[in-house]
mmCIF file of C-alpha atoms in Angstrom:
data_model
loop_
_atom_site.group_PDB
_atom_site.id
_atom_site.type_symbol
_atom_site.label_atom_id
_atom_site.label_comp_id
_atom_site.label_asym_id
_atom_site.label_seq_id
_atom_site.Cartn_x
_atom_site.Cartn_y
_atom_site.Cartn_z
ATOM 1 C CA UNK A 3 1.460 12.781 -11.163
ATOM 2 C CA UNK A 4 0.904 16.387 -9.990
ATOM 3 C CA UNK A 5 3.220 18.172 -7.510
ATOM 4 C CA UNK A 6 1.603 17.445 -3.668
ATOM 5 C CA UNK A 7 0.580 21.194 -2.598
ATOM 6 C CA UNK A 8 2.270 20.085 0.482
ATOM 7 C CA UNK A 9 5.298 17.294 0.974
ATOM 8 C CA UNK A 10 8.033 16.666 4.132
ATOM 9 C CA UNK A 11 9.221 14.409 6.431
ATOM 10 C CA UNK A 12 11.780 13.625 9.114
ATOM 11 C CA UNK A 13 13.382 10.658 10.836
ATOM 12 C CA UNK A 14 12.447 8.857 13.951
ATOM 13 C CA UNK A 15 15.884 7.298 15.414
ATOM 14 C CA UNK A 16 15.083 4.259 17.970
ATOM 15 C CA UNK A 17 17.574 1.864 19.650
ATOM 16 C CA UNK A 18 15.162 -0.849 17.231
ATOM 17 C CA UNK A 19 15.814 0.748 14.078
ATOM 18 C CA UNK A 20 15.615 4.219 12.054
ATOM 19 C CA UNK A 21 12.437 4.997 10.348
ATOM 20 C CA UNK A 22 10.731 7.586 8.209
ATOM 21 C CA UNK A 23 8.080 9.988 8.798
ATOM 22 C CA UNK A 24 6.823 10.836 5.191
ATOM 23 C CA UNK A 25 3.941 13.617 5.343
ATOM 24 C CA UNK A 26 1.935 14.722 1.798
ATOM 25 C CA UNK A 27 -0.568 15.418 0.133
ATOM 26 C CA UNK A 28 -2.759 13.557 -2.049
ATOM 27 C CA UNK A 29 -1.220 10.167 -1.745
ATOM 28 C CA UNK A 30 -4.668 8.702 -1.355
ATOM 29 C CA UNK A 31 -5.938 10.416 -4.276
ATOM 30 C CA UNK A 32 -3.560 10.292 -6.892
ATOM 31 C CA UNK A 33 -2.840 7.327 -8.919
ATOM 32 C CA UNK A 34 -0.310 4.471 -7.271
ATOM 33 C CA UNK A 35 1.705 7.045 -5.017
ATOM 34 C CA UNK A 36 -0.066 5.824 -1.788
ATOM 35 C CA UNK A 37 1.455 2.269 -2.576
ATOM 36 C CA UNK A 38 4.367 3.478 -4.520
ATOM 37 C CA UNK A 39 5.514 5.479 -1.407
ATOM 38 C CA UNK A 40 5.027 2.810 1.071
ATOM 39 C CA UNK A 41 6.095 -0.214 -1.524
ATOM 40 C CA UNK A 42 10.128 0.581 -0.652
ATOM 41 C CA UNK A 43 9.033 -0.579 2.835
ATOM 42 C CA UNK A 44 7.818 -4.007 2.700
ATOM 43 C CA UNK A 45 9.608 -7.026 3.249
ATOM 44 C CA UNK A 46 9.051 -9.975 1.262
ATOM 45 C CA UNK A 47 6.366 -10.449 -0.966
ATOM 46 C CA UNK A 48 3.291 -11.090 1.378
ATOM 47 C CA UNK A 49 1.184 -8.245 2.928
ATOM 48 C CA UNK A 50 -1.667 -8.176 4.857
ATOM 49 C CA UNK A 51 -3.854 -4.581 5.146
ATOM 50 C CA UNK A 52 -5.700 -3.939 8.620
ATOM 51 C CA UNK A 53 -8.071 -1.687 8.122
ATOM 52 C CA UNK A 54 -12.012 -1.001 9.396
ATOM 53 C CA UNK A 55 -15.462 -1.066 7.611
ATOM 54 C CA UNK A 56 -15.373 3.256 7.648
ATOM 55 C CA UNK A 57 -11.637 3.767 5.561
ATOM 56 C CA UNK A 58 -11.947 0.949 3.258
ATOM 57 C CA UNK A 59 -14.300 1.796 1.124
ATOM 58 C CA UNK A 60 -12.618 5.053 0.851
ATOM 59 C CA UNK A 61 -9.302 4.120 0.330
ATOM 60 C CA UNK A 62 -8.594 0.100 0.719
ATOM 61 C CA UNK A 63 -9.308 -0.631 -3.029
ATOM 62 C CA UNK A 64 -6.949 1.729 -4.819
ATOM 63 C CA UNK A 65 -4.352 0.496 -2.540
ATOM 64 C CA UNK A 66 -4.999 -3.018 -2.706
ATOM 65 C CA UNK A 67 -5.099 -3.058 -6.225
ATOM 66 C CA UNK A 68 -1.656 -1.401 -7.198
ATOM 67 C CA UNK A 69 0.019 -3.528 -4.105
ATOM 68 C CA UNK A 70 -1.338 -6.665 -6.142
ATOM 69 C CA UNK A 71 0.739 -5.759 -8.804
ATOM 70 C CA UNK A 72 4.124 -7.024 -7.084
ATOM 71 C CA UNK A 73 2.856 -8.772 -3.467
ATOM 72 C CA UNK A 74 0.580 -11.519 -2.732
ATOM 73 C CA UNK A 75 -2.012 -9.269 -0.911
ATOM 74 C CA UNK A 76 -4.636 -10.143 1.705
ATOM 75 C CA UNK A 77 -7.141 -7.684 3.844
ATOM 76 C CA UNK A 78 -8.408 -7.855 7.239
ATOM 77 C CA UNK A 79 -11.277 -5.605 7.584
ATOM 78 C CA UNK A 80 -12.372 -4.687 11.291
ATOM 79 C CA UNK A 81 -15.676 -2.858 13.015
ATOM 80 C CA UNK A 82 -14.675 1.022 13.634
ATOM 81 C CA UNK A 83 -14.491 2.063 16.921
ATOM 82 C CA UNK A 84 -12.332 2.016 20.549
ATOM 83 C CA UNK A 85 -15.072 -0.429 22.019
ATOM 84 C CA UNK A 86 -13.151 -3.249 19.324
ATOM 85 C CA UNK A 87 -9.813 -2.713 20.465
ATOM 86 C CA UNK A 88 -9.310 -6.116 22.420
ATOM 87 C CA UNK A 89 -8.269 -9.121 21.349
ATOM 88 C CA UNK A 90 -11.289 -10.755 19.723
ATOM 89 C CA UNK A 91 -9.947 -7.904 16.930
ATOM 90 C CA UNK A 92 -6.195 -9.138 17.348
ATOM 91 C CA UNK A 93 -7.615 -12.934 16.920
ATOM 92 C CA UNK A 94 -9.016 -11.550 13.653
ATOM 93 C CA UNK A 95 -5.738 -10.407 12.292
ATOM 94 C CA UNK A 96 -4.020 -14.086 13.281
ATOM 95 C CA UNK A 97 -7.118 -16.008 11.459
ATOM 96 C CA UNK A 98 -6.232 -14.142 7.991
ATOM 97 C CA UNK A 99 -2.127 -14.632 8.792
ATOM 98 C CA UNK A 100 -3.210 -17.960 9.277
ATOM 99 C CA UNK A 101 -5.238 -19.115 6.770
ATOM 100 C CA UNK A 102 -2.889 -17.176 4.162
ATOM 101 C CA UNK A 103 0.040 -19.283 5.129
ATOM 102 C CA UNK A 104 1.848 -16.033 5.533
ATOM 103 C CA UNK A 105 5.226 -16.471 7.432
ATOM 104 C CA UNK A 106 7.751 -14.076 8.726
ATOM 105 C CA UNK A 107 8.059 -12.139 5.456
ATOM 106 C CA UNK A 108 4.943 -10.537 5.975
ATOM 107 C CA UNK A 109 4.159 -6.701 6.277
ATOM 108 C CA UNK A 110 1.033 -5.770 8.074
ATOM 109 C CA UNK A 111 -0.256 -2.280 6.540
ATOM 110 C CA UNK A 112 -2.116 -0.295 8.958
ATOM 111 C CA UNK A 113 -4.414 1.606 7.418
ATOM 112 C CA UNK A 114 -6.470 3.972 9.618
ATOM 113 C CA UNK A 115 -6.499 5.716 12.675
ATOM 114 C CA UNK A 116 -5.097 4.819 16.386
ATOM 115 C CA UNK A 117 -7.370 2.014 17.111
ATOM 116 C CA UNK A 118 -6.349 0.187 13.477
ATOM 117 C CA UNK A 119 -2.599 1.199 14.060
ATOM 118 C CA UNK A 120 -2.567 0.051 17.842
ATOM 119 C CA UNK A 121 -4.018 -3.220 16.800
ATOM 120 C CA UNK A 122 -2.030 -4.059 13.852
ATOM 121 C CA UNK A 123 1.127 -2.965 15.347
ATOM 122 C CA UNK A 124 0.336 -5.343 18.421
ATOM 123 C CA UNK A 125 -0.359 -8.064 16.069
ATOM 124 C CA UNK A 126 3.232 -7.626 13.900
ATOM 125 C CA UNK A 127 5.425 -7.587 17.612
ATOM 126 C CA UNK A 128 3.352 -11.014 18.348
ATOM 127 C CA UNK A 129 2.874 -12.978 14.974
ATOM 128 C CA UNK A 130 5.580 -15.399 14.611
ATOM 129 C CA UNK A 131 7.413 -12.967 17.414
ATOM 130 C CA UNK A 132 7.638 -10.308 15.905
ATOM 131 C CA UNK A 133 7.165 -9.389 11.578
ATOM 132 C CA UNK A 134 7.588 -5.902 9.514
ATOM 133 C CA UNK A 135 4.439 -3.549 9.918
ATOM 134 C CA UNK A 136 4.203 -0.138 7.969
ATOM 135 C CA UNK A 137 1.602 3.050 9.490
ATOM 136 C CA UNK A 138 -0.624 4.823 7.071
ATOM 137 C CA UNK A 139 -2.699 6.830 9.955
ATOM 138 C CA UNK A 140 -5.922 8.426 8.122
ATOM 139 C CA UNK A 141 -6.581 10.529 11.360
ATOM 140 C CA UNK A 142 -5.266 13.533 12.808
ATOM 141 C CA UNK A 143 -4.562 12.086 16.222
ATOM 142 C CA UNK A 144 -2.949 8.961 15.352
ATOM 143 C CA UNK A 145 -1.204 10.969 12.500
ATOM 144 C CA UNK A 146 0.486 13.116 14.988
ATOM 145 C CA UNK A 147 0.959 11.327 17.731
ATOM 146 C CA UNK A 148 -0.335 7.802 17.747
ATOM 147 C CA UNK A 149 1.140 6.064 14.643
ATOM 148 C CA UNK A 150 4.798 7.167 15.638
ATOM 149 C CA UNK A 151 7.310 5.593 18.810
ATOM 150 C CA UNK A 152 6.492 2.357 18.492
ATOM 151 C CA UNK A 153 3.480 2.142 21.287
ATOM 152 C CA UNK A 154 1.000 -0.486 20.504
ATOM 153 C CA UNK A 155 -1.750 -2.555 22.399
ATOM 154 C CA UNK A 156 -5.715 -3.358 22.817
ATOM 155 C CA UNK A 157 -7.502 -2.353 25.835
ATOM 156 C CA UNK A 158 -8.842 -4.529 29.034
ATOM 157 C CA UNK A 159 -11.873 -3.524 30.624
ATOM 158 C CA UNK A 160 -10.065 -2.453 33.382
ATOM 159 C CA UNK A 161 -8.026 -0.294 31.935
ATOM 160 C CA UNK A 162 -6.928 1.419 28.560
ATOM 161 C CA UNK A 163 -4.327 -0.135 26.290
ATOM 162 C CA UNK A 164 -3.311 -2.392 29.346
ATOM 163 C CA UNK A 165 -1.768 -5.022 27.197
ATOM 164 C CA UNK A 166 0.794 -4.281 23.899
ATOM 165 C CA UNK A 167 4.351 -3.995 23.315
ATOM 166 C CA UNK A 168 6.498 -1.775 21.872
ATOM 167 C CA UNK A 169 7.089 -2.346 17.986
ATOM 168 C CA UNK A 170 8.401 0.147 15.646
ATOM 169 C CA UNK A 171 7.237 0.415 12.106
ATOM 170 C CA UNK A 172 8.925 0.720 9.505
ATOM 171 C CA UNK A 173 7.357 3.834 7.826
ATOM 172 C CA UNK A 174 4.737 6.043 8.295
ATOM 173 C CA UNK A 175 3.321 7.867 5.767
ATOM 174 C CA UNK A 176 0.572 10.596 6.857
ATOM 175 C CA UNK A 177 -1.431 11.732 3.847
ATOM 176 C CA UNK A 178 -3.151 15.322 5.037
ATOM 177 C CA UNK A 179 -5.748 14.621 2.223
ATOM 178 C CA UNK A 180 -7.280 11.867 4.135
ATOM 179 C CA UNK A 181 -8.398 14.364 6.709
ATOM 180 C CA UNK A 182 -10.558 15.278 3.922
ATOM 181 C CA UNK A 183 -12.728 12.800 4.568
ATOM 182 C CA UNK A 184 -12.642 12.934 8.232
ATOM 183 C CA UNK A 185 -15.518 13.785 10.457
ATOM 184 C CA UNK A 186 -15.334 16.904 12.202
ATOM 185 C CA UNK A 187 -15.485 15.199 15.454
ATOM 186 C CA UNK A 188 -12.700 13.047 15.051
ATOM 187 C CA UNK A 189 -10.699 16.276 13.629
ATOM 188 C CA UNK A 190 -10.828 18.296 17.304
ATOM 189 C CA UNK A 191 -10.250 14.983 18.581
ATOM 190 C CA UNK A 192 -6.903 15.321 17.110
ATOM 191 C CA UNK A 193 -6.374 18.794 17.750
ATOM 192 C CA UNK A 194 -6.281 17.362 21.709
ATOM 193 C CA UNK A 195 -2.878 15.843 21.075
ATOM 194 C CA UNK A 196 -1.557 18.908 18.886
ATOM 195 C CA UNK A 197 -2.682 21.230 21.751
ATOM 196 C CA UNK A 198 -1.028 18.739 24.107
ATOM 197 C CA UNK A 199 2.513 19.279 22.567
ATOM 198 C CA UNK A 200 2.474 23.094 23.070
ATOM 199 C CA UNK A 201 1.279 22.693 26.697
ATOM 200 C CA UNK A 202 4.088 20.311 27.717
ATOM 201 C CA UNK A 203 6.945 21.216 25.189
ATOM 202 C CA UNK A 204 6.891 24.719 23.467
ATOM 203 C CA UNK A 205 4.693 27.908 24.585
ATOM 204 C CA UNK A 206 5.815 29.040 20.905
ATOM 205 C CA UNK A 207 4.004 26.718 19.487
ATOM 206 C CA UNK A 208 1.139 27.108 21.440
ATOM 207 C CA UNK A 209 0.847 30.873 20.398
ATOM 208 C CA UNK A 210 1.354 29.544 16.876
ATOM 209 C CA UNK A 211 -2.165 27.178 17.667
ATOM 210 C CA UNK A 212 -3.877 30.232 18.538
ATOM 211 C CA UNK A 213 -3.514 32.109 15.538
ATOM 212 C CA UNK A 214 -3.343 29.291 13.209
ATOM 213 C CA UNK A 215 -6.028 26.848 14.849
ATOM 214 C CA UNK A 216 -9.516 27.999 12.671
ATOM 215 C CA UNK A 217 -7.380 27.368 9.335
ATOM 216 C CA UNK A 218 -6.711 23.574 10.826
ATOM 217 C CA UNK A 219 -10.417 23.189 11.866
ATOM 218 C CA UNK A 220 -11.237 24.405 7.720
ATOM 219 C CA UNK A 221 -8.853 21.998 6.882
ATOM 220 C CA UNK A 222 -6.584 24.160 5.608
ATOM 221 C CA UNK A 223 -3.781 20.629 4.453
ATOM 222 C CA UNK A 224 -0.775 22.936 4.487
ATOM 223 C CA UNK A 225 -1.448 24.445 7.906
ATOM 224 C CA UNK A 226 -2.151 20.969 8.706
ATOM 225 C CA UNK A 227 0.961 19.767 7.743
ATOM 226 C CA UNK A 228 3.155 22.366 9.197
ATOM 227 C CA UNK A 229 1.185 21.267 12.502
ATOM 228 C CA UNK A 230 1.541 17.439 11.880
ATOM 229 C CA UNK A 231 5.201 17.632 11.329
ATOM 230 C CA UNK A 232 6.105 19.980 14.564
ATOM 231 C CA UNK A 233 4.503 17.236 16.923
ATOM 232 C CA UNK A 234 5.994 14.282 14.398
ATOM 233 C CA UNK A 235 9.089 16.088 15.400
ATOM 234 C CA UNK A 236 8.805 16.815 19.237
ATOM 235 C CA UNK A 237 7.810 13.030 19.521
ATOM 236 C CA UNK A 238 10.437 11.617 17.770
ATOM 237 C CA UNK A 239 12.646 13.464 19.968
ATOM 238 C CA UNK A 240 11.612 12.292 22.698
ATOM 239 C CA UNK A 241 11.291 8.904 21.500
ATOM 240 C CA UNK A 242 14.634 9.100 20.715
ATOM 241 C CA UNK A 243 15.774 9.350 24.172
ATOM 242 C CA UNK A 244 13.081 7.100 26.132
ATOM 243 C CA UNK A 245 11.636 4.461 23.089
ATOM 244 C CA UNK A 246 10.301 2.330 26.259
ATOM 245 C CA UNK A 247 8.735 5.131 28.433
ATOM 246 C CA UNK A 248 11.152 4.572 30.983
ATOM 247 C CA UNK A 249 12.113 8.270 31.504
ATOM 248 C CA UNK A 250 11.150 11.431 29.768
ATOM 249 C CA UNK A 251 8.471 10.013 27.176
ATOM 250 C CA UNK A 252 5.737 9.509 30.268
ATOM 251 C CA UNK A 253 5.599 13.085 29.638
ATOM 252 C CA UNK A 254 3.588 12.619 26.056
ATOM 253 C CA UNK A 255 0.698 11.214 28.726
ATOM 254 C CA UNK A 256 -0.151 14.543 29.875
ATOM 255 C CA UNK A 257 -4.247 14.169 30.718
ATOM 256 C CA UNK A 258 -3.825 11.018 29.695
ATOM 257 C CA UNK A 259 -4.105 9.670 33.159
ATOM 258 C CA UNK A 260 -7.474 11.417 33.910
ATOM 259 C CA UNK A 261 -8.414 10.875 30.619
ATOM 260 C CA UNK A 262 -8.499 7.186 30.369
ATOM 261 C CA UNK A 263 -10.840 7.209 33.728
ATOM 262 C CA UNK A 264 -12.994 8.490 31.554
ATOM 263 C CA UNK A 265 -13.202 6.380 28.941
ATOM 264 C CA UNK A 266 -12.474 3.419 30.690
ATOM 265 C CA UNK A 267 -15.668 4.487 32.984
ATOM 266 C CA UNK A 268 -17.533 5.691 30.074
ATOM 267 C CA UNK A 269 -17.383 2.523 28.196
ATOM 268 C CA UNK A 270 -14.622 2.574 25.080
ATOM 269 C CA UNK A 271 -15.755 4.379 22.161
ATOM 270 C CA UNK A 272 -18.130 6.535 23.817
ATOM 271 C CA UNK A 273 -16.119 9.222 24.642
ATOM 272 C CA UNK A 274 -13.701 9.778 21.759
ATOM 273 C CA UNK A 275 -9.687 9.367 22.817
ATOM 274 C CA UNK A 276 -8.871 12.859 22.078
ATOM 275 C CA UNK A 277 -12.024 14.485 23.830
ATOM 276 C CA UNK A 278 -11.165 12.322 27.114
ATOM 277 C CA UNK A 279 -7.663 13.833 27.139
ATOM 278 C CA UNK A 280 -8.797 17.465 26.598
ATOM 279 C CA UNK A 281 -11.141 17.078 29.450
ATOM 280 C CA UNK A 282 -8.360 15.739 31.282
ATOM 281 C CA UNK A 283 -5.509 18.271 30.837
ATOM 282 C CA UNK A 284 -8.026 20.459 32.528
ATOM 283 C CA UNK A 285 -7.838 18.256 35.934
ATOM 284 C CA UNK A 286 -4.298 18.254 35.105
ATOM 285 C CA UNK A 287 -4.127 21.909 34.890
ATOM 286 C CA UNK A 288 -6.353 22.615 37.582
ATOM 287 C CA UNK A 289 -4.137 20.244 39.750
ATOM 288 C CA UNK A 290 -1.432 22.075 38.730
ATOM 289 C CA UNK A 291 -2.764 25.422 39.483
ATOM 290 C CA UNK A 292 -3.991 24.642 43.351
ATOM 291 C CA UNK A 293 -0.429 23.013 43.772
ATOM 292 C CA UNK A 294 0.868 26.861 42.878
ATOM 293 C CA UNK A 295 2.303 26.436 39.645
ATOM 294 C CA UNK A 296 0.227 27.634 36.771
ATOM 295 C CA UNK A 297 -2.280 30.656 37.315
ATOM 296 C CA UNK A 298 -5.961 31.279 36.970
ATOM 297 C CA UNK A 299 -5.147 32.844 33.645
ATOM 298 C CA UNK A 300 -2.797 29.819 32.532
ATOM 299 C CA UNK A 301 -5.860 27.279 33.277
ATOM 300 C CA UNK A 302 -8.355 30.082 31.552
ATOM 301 C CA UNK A 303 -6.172 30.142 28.273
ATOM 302 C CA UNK A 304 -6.326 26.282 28.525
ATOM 303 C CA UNK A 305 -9.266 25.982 28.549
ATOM 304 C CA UNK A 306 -9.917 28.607 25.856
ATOM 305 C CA UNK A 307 -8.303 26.926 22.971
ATOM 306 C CA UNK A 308 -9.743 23.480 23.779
ATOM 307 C CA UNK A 309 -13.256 25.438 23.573
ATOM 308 C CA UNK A 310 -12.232 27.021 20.476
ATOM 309 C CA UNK A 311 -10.820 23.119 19.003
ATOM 310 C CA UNK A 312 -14.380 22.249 20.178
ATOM 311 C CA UNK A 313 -13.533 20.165 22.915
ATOM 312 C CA UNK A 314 -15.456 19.379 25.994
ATOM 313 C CA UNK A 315 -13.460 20.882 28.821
ATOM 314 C CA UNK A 316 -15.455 19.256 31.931
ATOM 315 C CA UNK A 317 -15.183 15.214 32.560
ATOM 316 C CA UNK A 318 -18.531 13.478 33.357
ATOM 317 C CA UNK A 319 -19.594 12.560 36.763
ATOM 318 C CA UNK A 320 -17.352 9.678 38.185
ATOM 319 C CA UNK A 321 -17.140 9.019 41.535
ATOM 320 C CA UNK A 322 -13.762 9.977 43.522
ATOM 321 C CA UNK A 323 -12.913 6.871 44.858
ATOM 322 C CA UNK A 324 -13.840 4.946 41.808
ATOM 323 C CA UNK A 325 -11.753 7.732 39.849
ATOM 324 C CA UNK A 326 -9.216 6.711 41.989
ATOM 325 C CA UNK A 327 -9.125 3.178 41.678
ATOM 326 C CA UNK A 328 -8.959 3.662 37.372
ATOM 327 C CA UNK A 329 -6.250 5.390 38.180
ATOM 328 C CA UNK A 330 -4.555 2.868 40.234
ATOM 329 C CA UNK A 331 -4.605 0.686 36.980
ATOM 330 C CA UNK A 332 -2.707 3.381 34.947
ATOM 331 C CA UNK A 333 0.888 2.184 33.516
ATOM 332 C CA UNK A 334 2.906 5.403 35.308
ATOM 333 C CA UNK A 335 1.358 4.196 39.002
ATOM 334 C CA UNK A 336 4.996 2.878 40.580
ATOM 335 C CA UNK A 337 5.205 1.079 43.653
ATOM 336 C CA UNK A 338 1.265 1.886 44.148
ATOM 337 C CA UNK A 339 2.058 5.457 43.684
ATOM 338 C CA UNK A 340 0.244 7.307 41.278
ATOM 339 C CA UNK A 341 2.478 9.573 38.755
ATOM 340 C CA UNK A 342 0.983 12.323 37.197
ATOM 341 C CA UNK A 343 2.203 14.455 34.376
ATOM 342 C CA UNK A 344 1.652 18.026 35.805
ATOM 343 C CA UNK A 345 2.340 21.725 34.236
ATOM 344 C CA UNK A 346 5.541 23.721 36.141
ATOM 345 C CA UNK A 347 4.190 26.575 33.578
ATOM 346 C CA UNK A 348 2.923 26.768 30.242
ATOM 347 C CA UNK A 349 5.403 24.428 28.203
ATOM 348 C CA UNK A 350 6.744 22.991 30.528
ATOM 349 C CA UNK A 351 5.634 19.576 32.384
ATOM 350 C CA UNK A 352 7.092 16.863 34.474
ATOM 351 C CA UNK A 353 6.517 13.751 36.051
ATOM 352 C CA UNK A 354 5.709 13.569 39.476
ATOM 353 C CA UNK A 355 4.263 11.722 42.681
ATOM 354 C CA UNK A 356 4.872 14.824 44.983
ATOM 355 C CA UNK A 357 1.623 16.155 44.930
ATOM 356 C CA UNK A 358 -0.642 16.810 47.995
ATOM 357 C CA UNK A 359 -3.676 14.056 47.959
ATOM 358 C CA UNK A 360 -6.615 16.304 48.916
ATOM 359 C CA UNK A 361 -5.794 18.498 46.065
ATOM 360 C CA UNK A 362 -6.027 15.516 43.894
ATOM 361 C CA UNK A 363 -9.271 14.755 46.024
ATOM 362 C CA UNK A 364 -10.578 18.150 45.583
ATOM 363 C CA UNK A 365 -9.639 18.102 41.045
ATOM 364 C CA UNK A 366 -11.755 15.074 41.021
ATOM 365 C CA UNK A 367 -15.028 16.536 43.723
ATOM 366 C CA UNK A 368 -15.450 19.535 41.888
ATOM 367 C CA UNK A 369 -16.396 17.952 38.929
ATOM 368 C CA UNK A 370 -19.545 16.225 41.243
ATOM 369 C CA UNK A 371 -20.768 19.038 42.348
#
């Protein structure tokens, strides 16, 4: 097997268990190392892979075929897309567990991006109470930031990813050459979340973005994996300290709360996950500069890099009040306050309910006019 042009990892450490991050090249390409990499991972000899009608026939075969080898080996195959993330999907996963008489030996492989690795993570915390599940994300987004901590759940059409638990996998291994095959929509989709870590957690790192961010959009798989592992490794830190978003990880929502109004408004799937959050770190960051704490030029260089990822920087027309009410359905709202995740500077963000109204009022207006 050739040397991967690119090969790291790190640990995650959870109150649940400890868990590897394992992030290469070529795994998906090169004979048997996908399976051989995740096969020290699975429990028992039954395994089920989730995956969806667009990554299969690029990379379920190979996989299933060298897994076959040692474990009895079954496939659930779902429709791509956010707009499947409920529990018609989740019923899908049970009817194959099911009629496979698999018990709680099973592994459930995830192999795509969020929405597969949401689902079949939701499905291993509930089958049977709870069974092994191992992440193979095939997307930027859900390879940095999805796929790791443990967060998993289907949506309700009131609100985004409304109903999950946490489970923690038990690997996850994040192959840069699938972005390979990755359209380039769903690639600045991803580059949302990377930009996301610099803006909450490291100024450095956003600097490092700005220089390095056309070599990630060429798919440049060694710049990409420098980036994937940074934000592997902020999450897991905080993960590490808050695995139940009690505390500390809320702040990994940043935009997140304006961003699911839009896609829960928008209808799931039609805005992608990653473009609703850039639009919404905007709001955040223009909330953020009327309250007095980031500048004009702070919101400009925002918005800069997002427009340079390719990302839409404006939300669609929603009205304010029903803006408001999606947001009233958002997991940080506590004791019918909403909590926002807002910017104290470039970096730096926190968690807060001490923010004047009619600024929030005026964010969400401007964007009707």
């Amino acid at each position: 097997m050739a040397t991967p042009l690119f090969h790291d990892g790190l640990t995650v450490h959870t109150q649940s268990h400890d868990y590897p991050i394992v992030i290469t090249e070529k795994a998906a390409i090169e004979h048997n190392s996908m399976a051989k990499l995740i096969t020290p991972y699975i429990r028992g000899r039954q395994v089920l892979i989730v995956t969806n009608d667009t990554v299969a026939p690029l990379y379920l075969n190979a996989l299933e075929k060298e897994l076959t080898d040692q474990f009895t080996v079954r496939v659930c195959v779902l429709p791509d897309g956010e707009q499947y993330k409920h529990q018609s999907s989740i019923n899908q996963i049970y009817d194959v567990l099911m009629a496979a008489h698999f018990n709680r030996d099973v592994t459930l492989i995830a192999l795509g991006g969020g929405v597969i690795g949401d689902m079949t993570g939701f499905a291993a915390a509930s089958f049977m109470r709870g069974v092994n599940f191992i992440q193979i994300p095939t997307t930027l987004l859900s390879q940095v930031d999805s796929s790791v901590g443990g967060k998993t759940g289907i949506n309700h059409p009131q609100g985004k990813n409304m109903i999950g638990a946490f489970w923690q996998p038990q690997m996850v291994l994040a192959d840069m050459s699938t972005l390979k095959t990755l359209p380039a929509r769903e690639l600045s989709a991803g580059l949302a979340e990377v930009i996301k870590y610099a803006l909450i957690m490291d100024i450095t790192f956003l600097d490092w973005l700005e220089v390095n961010l056309p070599a990630m959009m060429d798919l440049d798989l060694a710049v990409l994996g420098d980036a994937v592992k940074r934000c592997c490794q902020y999450k897991a830190d905080i993960v590490a300290q808050d695995e139940r978003e009690s505390g500390v990880r809320a702040l990994l929502n940043f935009g997140h709360t304006f961003g699911h109004v839009i896609e829960t408004h928008e209808g799931y799937g039609n805005w992608l996950h990653g473009e609703a959050v850039a639009a919404g770190m905007v709001q955040a960051a223009e909330l953020s500069q009327r309250m007095g704490w980031l500048t004009a030029e702070d919101v400009a260089r925002i918005k800069r890099i997002l427009t340079l990822a390719n990302l839409p920087i404006t939300p669609p027309r929603i009205d304010t009040q029903t803006a408001l009410s999606l947001m009233g359905h958002d997991k940080k709202v506590k004791h019918g306050q909403i909590r926002l995740i807002l910017l104290k500077s470039l970096g730096q963000a926190v968690l807060t309910n001490d923010f004047d109204e009619d600024l929030l009022h005026e964010v969400l207006l401007q964007h009707l006019v």
